[in-house]
Coordinates of C-alpha atoms and ligand atoms in Angstrom, one line a residue:
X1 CA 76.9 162.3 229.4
X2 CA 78.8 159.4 227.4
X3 CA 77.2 155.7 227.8
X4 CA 78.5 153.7 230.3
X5 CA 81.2 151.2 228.7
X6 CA 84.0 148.9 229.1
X7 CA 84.8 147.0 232.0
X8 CA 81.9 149.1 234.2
X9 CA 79.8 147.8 231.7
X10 CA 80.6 144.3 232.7
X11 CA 80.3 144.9 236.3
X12 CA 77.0 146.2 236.1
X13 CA 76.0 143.8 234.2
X14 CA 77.0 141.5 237.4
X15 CA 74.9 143.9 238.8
X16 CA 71.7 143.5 237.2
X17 CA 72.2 139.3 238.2
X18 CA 70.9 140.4 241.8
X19 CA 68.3 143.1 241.2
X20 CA 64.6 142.3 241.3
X21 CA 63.6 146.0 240.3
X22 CA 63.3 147.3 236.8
X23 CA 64.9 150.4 236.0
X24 CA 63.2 152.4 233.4
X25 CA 64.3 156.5 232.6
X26 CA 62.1 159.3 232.3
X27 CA 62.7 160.8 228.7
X28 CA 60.7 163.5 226.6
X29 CA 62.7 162.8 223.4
X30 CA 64.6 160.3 221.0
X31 CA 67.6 161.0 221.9
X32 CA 67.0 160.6 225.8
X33 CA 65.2 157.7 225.1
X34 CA 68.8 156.4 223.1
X35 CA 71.0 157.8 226.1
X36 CA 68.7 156.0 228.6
X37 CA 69.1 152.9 227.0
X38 CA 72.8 153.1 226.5
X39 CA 72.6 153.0 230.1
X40 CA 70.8 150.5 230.4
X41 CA 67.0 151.8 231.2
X42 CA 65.0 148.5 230.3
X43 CA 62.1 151.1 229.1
X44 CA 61.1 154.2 229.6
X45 CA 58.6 155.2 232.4
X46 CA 57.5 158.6 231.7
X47 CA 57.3 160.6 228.5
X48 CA 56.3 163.7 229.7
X49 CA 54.2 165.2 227.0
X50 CA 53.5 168.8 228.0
X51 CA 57.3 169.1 227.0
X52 CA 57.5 168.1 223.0
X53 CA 54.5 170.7 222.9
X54 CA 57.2 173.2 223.3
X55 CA 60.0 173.8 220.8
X56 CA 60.3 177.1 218.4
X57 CA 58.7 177.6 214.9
X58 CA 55.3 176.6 213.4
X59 CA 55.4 174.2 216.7
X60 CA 55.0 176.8 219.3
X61 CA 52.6 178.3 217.3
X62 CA 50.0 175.9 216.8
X63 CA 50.5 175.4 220.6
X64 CA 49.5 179.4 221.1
X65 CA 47.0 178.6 219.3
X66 CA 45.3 175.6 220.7
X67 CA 45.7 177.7 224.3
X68 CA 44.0 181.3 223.1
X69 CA 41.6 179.3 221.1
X70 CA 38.2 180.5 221.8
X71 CA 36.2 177.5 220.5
X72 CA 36.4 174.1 219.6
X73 CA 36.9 174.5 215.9
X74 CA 39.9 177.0 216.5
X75 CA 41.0 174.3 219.1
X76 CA 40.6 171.1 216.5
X77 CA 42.6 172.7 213.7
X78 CA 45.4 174.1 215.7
X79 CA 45.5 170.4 216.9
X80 CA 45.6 169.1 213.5
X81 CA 48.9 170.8 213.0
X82 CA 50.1 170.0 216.3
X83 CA 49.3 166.4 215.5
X84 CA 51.9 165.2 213.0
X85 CA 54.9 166.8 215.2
X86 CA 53.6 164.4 218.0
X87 CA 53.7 161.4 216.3
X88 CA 56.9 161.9 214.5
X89 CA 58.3 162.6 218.2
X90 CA 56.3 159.4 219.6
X91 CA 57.9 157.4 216.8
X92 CA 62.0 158.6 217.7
X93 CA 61.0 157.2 220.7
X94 CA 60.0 153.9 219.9
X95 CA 62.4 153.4 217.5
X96 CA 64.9 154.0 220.3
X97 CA 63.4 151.6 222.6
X98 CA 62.2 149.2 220.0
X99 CA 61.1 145.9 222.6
X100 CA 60.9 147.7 226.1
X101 CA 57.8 149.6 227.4
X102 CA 57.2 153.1 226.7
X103 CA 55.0 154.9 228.7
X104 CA 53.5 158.2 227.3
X105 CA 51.6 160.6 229.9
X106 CA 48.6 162.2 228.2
X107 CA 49.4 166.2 228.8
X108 CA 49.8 167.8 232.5
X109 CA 50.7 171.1 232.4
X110 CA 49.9 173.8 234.7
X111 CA 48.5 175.9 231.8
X112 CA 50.4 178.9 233.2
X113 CA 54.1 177.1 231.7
X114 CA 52.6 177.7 227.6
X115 CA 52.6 181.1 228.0
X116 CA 55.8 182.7 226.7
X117 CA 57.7 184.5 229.6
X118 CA 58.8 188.4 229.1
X119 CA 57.0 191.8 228.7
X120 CA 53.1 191.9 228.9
X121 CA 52.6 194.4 225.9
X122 CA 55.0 192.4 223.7
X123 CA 53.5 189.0 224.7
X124 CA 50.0 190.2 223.9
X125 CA 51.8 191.1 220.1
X126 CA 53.3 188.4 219.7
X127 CA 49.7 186.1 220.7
X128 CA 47.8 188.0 218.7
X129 CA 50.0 188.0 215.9
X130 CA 50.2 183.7 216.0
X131 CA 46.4 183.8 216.6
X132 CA 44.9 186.3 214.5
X133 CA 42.9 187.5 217.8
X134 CA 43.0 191.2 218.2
X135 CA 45.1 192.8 221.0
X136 CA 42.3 193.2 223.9
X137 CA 40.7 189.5 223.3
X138 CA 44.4 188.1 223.9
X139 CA 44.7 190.2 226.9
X140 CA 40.9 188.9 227.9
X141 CA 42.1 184.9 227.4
X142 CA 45.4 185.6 229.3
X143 CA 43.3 186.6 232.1
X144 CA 40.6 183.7 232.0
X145 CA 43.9 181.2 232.3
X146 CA 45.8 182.7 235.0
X147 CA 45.1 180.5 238.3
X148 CA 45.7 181.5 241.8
X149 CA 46.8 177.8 242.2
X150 CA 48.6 176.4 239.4
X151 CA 49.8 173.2 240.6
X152 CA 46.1 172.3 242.0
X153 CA 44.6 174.2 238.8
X154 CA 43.5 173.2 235.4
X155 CA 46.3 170.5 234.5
X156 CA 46.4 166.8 234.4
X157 CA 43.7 165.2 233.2
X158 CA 41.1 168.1 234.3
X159 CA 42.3 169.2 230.4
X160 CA 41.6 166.4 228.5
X161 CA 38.2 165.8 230.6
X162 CA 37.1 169.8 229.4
X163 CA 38.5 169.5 226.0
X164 CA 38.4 166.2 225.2
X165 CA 39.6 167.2 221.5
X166 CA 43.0 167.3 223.3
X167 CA 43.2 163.9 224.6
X168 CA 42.0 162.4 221.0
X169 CA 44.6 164.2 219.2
X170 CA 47.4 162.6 221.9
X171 CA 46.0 159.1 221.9
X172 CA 45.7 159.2 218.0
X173 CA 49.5 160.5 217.5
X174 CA 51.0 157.6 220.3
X175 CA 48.9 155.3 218.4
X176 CA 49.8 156.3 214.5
X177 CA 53.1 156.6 215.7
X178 CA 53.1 152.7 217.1
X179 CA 51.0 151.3 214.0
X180 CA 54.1 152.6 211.8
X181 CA 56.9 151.8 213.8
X182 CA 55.5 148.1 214.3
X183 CA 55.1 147.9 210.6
X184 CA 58.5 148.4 210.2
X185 CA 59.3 145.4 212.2
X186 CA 59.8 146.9 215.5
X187 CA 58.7 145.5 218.6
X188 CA 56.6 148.4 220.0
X189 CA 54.8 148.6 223.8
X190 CA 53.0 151.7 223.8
X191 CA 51.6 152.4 227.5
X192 CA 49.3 155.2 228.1
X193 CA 49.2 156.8 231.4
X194 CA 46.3 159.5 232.5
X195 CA 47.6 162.1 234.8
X196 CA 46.3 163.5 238.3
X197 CA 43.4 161.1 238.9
X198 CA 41.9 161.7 242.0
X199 CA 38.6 159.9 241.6
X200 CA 37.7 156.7 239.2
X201 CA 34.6 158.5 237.5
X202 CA 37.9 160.8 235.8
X203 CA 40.0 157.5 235.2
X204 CA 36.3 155.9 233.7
X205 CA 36.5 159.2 231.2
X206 CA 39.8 158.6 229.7
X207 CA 39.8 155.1 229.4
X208 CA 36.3 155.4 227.6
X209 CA 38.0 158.2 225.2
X210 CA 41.6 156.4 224.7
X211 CA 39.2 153.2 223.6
X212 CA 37.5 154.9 221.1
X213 CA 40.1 156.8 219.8
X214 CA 42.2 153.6 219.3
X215 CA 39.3 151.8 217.7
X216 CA 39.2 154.4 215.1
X217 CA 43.1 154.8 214.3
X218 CA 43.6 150.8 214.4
X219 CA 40.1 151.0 211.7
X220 CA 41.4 153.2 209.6
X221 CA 45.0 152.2 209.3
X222 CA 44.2 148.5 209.1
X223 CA 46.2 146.8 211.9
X224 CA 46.1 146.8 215.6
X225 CA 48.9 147.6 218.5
X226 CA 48.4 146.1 221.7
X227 CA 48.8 149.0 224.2
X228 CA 47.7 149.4 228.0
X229 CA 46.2 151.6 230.2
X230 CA 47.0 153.1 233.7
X231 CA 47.2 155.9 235.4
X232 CA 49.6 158.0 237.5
X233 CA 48.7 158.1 241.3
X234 CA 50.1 161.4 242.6
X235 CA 46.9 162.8 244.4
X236 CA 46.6 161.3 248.0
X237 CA 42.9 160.4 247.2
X238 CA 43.8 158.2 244.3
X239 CA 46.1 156.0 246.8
X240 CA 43.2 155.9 249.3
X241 CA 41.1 154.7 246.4
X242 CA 43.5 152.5 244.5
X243 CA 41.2 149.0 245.0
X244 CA 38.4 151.2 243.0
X245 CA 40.8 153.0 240.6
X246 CA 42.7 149.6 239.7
X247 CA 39.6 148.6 238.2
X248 CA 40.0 150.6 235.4
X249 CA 43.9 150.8 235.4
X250 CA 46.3 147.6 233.9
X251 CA 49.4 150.0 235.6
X252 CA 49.8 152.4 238.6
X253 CA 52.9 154.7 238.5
X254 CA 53.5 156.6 242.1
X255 CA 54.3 160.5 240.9
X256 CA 56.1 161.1 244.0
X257 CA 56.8 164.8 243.4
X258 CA 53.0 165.7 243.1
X259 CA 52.5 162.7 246.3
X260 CA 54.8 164.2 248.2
X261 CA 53.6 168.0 247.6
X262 CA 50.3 167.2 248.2
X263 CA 50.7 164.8 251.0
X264 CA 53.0 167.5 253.2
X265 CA 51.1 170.5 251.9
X266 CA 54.5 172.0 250.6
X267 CA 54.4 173.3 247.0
X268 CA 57.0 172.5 245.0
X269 CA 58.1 175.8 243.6
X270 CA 58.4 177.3 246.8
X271 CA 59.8 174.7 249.0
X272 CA 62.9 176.7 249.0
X273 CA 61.7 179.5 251.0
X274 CA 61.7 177.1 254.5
X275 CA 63.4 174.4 253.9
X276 CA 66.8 175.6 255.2
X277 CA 65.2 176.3 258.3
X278 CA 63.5 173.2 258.6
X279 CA 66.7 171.4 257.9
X280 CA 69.0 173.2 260.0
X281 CA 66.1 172.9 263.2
X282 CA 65.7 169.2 262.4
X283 CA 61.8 170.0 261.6
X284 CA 62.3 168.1 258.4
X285 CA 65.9 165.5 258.2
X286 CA 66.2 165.6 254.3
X287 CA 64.1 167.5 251.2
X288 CA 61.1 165.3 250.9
X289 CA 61.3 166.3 247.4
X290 CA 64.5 164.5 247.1
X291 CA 64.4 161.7 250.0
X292 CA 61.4 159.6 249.8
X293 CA 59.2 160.6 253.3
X294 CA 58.9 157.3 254.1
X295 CA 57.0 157.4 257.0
X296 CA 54.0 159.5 255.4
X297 CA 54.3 159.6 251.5
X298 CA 55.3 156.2 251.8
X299 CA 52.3 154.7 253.8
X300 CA 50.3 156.2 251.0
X301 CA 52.0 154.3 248.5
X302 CA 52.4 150.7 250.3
X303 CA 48.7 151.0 251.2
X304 CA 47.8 151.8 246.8
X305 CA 49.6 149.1 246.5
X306 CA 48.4 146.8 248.8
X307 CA 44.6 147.9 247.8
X308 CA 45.6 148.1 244.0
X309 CA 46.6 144.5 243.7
X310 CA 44.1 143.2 246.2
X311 CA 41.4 144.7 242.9
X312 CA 44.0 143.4 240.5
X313 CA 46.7 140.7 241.3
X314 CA 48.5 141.5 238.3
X315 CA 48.6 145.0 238.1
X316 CA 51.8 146.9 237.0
X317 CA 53.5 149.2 239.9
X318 CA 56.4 151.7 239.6
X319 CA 57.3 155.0 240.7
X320 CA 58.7 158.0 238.1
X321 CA 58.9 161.3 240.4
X322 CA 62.5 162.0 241.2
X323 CA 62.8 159.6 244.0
X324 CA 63.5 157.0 241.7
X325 CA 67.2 157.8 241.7
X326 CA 68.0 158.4 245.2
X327 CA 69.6 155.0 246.7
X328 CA 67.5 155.6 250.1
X329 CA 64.4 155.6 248.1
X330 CA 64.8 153.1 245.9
X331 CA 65.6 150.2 248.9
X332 CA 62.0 151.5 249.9
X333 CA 60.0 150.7 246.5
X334 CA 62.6 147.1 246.6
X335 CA 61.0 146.3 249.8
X336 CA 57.5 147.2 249.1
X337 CA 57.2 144.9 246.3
X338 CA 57.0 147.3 243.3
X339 CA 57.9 146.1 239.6
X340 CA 59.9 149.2 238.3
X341 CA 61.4 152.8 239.4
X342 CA 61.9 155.0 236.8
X343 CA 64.4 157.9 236.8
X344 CA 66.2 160.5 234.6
X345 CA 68.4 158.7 232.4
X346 CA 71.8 160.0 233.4
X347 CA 70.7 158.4 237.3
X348 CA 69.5 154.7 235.6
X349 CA 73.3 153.5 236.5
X350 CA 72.6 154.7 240.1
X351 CA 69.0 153.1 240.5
X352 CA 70.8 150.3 239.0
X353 CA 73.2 149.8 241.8
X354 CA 70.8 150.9 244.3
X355 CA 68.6 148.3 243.1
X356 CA 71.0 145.5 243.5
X357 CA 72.1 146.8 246.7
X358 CA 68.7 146.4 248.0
X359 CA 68.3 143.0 247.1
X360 CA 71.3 141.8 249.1
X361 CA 70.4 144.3 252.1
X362 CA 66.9 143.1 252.4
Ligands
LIG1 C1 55.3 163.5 239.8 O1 54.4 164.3 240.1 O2 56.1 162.9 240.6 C2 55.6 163.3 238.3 C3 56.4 162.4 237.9 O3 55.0 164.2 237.5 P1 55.5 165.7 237.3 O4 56.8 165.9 238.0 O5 55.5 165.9 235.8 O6 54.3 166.4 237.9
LIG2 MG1 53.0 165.0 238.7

């Protein structure tokens, strides 16, 4: 969609005079991070990862590659090509948003989205083709990655915790990437967010890895970024936790798709199959998925809060599942006292308003 312009560029810049929340924009690429800030996103909240690892070519290779690997070594080098496509995607993005935060999720995938859709037999040719596996030990790693579960499977940062290879090669390309842009005069505020933490002893992992990894980059090229750390609190454990996990965390950022799911008991891919009845009965008054549950989901998230900043006074909160564009939603995160909501950036004029609108309401 075209920037916003003209004379509804000056009205919401009257606007942004009343709003207290930030509005940052979910955005997986330069040139969603460029549209976002045409419309005024003052950062971006999520960069969902999993995403730049697909894309055609020697790409989506090395990606096949890193998932059939059966060992570490096969795993590090089909990182190492993976790596430079990262960090040349990490730095369109902060070019884009050169003095606004950029927060980069380390990868969460349900495994099950890398493989290649379509016919088993030409699937298994194609795999062993890119991997140089024969036929039968591509059909035997297909089989060891499906999950009965996906979305409470091996993703988040359950990956990066088993193959910790992974996480390095991430931290090292958000880092390159911000050491290069900086040096040519940018202003760059690289945040790195872990995925799915349900217990601080995961959180304590990936901090300790993204540390060490950063030591080593800012080493060997010679100069230093300042970057933070938090975490994503979309498991209802983590927002029981929150005064332990803040310990470790400068930032929370409420995944209320994965809160919501979890907190309900609804998946998200199959939500469809009830919800009409549920909506026509009056079991349920809106899509939870779309409507922040503010009776449930949100008690989860005032009480992270609340035990978050009672650990740490100054600790960063915002929200980036899709209830950060629905109006409803966003006078809810206003009135709980969080710093930013962060949406997809054709919504950011919407949050804007809605924003605003919950300033004067409340
Ligand atoms: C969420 O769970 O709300 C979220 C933002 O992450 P994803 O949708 O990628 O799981
Ligand atoms: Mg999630």
């Amino acid at each position: 969609p075209p920037a916003i312009s003209g004379d509804l560029d000056k009205f919401m810049t009257w606007v942004d005079e009343f709003r207290r929340l930030k509005v940052l924009a979910n955005a997986d690429t330069p040139e969603d991070a460029k549209t976002a800030r045409d419309n005024g996103a003052e950062g971006i909240g999520l960069v969902r990862t999993e995403h730049m690892f697909f894309g055609t070519g020697e790409r989506i290779m090395a990606v096949r590659r890193m998932i059939m690997a059966a060992d570490t070594a096969t795993r590090e080098a089909a990182l190492t090509d993976l790596l430079p496509y990262q960090r040349e995607d990490f730095e369109g993005i902060f070019r884009a948003m050169d003095g606004c935060p950029v927060t980069i999720r380390l990868l969460d995938p349900p495994l099950h989205e890398f493989l290649p859709d379509g016919d088993l037999d030409e699937i298994v040719a194609m795999l062993s083709a890119d991997t140089g596996a024969d036929e039968h030990e591509v059909v035997e790693r297909i089989e060891k990655l499906a999950e009965i579960n996906p979305m409470l499977g091996f993703r988040g940062c359950r990956l990066a915790i088993t193959y910790p290879e992974i996480g390095r090669m991430q931290v090292r390309a958000i880092l390159e990437a911000a050491v290069a842009v900086q040096a040519e005069g940018k202003v760059v505020i690289p945040d790195i967010m872990v995925p799915l933490v349900g217990t601080l002893e995961e959180l304590r992992d990936q901090t300790a890895m993204i540390r060490e990894t950063a030591k080593a980059v800012f080493e060997e090229k010679g100069a230093e970024v300042a970057y933070r750390i938090g975490t994503m609190i979309e498991i209802p454990r983590a927002a029981l936790m929150s005064d332990q996990i803040a310990t470790e965390a400068e930032f929370f950022s409420f995944g209320t798709n994965d809160l919501t799911q979890m907190t309900f008991g609804y998946s998200r891919d199959d939500v469809s199959k009830f919800l009409p009845t549920y909506l026509e009965r009056g079991i349920l008054k809106h899509d939870p998925f779309q409507v922040l549950d503010q009776a449930g989901v949100g008690q989860l998230i005032e009480t992270s809060v609340q035990r978050g900043r009672a650990t740490r006074p100054e600790l960063k909160v915002g929200i980036c599942g899709e209830h950060g564009g629905d109006p409803s939603s966003v006078d809810f995160f206003h009135r709980k006292d969080l710093d930013y909501v962060s949406c997809s950036p054709f919504r950011v004029p919407i949050a804007r308003l809605a924003a605003a609108q919950a300033a004067l309401n409340n």
